[in-house]
Short mmCIF file of C-alpha atoms and ligand atoms in Angstrom, two decimals:
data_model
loop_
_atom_site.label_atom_id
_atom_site.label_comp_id
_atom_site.label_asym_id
_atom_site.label_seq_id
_atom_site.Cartn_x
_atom_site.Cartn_y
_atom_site.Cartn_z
CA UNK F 249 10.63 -10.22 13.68
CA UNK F 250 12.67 -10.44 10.67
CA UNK F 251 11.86 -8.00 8.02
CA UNK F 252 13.70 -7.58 4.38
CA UNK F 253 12.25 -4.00 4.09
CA UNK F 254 15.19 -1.52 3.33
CA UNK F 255 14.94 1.13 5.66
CA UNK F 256 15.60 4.67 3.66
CA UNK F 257 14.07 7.21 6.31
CA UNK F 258 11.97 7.71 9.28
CA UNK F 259 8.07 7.41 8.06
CA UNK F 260 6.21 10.74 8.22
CA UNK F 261 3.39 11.39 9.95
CA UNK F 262 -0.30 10.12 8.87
CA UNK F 263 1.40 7.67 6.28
CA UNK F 264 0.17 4.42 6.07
CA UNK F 265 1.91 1.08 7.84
CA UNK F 266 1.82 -2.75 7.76
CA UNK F 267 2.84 -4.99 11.01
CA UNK F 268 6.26 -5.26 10.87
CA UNK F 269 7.23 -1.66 8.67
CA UNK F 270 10.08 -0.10 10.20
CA UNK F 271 9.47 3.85 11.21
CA UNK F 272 12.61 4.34 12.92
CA UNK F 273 15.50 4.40 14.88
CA UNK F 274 15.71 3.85 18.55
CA UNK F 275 17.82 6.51 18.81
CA UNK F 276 15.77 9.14 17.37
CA UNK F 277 12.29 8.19 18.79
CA UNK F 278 10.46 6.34 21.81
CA UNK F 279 8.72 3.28 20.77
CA UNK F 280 4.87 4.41 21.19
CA UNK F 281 2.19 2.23 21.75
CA UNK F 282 1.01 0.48 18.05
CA UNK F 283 4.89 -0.17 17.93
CA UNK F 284 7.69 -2.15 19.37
CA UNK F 285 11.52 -2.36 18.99
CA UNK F 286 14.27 -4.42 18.30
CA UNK F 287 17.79 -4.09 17.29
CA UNK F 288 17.85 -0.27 16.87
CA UNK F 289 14.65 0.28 15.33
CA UNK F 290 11.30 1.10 15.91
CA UNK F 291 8.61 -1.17 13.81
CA UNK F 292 4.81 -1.43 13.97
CA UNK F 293 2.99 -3.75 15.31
CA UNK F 294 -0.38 -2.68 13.62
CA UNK F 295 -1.63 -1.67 10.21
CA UNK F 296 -2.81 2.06 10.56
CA UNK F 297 -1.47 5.42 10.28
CA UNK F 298 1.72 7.21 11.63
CA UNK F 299 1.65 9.61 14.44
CA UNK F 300 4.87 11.36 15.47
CA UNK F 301 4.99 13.77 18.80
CA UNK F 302 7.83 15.43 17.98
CA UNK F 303 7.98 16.84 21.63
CA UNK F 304 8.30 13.77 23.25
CA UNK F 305 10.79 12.07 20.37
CA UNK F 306 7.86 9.17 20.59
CA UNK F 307 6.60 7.17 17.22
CA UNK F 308 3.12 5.73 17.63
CA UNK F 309 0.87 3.70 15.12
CA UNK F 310 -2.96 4.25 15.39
CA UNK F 311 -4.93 1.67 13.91
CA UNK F 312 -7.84 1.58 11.83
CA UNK F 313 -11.10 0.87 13.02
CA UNK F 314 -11.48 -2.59 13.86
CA UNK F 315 -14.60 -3.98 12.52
CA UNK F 316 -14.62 -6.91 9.53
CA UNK F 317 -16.95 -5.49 6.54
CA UNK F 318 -17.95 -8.26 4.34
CA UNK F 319 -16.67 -8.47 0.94
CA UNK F 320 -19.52 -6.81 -1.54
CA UNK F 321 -19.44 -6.37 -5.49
CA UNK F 322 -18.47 -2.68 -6.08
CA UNK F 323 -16.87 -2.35 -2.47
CA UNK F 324 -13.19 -0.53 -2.51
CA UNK F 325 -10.55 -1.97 -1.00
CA UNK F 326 -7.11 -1.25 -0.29
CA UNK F 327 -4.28 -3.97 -0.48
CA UNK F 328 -0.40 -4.96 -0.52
CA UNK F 329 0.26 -6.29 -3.65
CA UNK F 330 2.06 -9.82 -2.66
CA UNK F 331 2.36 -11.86 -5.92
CA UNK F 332 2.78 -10.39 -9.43
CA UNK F 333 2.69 -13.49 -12.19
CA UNK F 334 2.56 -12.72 -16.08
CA UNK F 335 -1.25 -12.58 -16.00
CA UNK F 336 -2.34 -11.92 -12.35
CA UNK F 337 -1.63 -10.28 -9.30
CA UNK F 338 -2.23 -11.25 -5.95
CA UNK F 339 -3.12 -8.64 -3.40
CA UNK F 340 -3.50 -8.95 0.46
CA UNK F 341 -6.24 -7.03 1.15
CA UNK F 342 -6.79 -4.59 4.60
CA UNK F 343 -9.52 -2.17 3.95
CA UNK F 344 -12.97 -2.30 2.69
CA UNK F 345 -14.62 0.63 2.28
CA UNK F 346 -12.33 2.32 4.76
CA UNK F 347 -12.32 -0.31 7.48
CA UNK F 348 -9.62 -1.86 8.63
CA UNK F 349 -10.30 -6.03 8.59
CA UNK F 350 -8.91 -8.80 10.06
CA UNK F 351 -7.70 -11.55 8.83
CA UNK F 352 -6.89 -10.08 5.58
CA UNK F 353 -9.04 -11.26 2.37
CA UNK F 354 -6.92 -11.93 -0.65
CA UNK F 355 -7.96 -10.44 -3.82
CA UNK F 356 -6.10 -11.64 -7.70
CA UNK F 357 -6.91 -8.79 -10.42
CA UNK F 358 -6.40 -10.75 -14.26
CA UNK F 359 -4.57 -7.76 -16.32
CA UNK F 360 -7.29 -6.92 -18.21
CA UNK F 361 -8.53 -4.98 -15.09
CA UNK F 362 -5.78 -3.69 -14.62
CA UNK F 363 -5.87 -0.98 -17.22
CA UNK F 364 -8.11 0.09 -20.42
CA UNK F 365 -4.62 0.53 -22.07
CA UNK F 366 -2.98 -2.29 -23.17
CA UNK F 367 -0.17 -4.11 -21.72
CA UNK F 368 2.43 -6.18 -22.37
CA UNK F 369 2.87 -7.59 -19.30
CA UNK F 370 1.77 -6.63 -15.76
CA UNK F 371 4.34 -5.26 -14.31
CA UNK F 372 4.59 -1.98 -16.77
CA UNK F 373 1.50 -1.34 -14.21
CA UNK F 374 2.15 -3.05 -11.07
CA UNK F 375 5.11 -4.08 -8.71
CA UNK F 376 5.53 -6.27 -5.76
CA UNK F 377 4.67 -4.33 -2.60
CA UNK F 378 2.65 -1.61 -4.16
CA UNK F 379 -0.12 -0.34 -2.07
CA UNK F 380 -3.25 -0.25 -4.28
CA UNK F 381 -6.97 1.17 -4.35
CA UNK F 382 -9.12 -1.30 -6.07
CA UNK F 383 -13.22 -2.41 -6.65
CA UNK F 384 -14.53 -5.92 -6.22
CA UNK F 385 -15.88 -7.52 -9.01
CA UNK F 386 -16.67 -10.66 -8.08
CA UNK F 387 -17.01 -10.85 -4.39
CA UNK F 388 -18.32 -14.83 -4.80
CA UNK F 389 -15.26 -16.27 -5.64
CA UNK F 390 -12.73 -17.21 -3.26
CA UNK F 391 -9.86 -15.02 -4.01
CA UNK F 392 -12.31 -12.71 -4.54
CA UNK F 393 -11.83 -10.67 -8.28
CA UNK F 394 -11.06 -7.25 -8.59
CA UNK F 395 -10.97 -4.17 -10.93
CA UNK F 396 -8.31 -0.99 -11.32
CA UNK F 397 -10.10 0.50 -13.91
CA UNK F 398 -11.14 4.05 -13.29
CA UNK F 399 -9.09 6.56 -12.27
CA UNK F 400 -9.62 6.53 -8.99
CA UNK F 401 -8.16 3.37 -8.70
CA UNK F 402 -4.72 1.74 -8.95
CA UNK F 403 -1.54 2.24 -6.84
CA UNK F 404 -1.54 4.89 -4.36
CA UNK F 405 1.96 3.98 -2.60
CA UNK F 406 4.83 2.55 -4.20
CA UNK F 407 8.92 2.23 -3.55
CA UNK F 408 12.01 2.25 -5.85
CA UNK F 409 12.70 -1.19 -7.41
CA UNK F 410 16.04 -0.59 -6.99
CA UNK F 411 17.13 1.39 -3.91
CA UNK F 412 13.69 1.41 -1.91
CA UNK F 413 12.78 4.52 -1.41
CA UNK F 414 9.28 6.47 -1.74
CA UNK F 415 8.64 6.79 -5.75
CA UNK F 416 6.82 10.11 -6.42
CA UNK F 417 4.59 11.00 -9.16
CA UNK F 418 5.78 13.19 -12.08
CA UNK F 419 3.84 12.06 -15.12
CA UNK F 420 0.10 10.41 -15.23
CA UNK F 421 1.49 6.62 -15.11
CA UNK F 422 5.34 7.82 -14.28
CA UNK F 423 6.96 7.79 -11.12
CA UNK F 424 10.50 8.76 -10.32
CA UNK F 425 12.43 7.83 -6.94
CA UNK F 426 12.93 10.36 -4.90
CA UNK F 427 16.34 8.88 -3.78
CA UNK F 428 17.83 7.55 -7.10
CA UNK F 429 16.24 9.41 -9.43
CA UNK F 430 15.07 6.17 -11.02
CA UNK F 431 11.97 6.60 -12.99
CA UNK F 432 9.44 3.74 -13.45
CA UNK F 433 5.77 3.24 -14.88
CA UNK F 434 2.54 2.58 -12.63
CA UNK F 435 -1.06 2.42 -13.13
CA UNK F 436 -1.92 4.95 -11.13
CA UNK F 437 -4.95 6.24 -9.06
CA UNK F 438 -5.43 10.32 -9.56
CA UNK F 439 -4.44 10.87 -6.07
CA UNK F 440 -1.48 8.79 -6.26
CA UNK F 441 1.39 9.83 -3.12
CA UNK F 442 -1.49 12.84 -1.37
CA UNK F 443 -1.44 10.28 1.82
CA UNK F 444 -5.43 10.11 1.02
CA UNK F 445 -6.06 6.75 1.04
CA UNK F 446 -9.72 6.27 1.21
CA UNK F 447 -12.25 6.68 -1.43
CA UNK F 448 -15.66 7.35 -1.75
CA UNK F 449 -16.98 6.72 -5.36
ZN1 ZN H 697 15.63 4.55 -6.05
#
């Protein structure tokens, strides 16, 4: 399986993972189960959290629950963002309320709920492949709608634009790369980078 991803370190343990994320290299670690390898690395095979025995050298993936919530106005999800246009972005979305759901729902969010602050254009708040916490607002509508604003909400997991690797927070909406010292703006939830993705509100 293909994948564009730049690989800038092994994953730590308990962080989040899509299909197809690379963790590893074979040469460090034993492909565990919720993983498989090819061409010197490790990947996942599931969406869930990492688990890493260092005793045995062995990477595993433990995926979420599997049950399929229905979408509900109000409900938080978490999502991928996949798509980010002038106006909108499009997220792939593979939580509700803390459950894991497959096939994945997709969600657009207009930019006016993307912030109370104004913006220029979407991507002072958002980038392509940031992991975000957001509410449904319209769960009717096929994408469904959906909301960042509180502070609870907005990206929670987010890489460099430019070199790839993790972005952490240093400011309320800034992030700097903890690679290339790059610094870029997000929207934000309070809890941005803690590895605490769900979200009771
Ligand atoms: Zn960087």
């Amino acid at each position: 399986m293909a994948n564009s991803e730049i690989f800038d370190r092994t994953k730590d343990s308990n962080e989040l993972v899509f299909p197809g994320t690379r963790l590893a290299v074979t040469e460090e670690f034993i492909a565990g189960p919720g993983t498989y390898s090819t061409d010197d690395y490790i990947y996942s095979s599931v969406a869930g959290l990492v688990i890493i025995d260092l005793g045995k050298h062995e990477i595993t993936v433990m995926p979420k629950a599997k049950m399929s919530p229905i979408p509900k106005n109000n409900a938080i999800i978490l999502g991928k963002v996949v798509n980010v246009s002038r106006q909108v972005i499009t997220v792939s979305v593979f939580s509700i309320e803390n459950k894991e759901i497959y096939p994945t729902y997709t969600m657009v969010i207009h930019i006016s709920s993307v912030s109370r602050e104004y913006l220029e254009t979407i991507d002072e708040a958002i980038c392509l492949g940031d992991v975000i916490r957001a509410k449904i607002i319209d769960s009717k509508t096929i994408p469904l709608q959906g909301s960042l604003i509180s502070s609870q909400l907005g990206v929670i997991q987010s890489n460099c634009s430019i070199c790839g690797a993790k972005l952490n927070k240093i400011g309320r909406n800034k992030l700097k790369c903890s690679s290339c010292s790059n610094i870029e703006s997000r929207k934000t939830a309070i809890d941005f980078g803690s590895g605490h993705l769900g979200y009771k509100l």
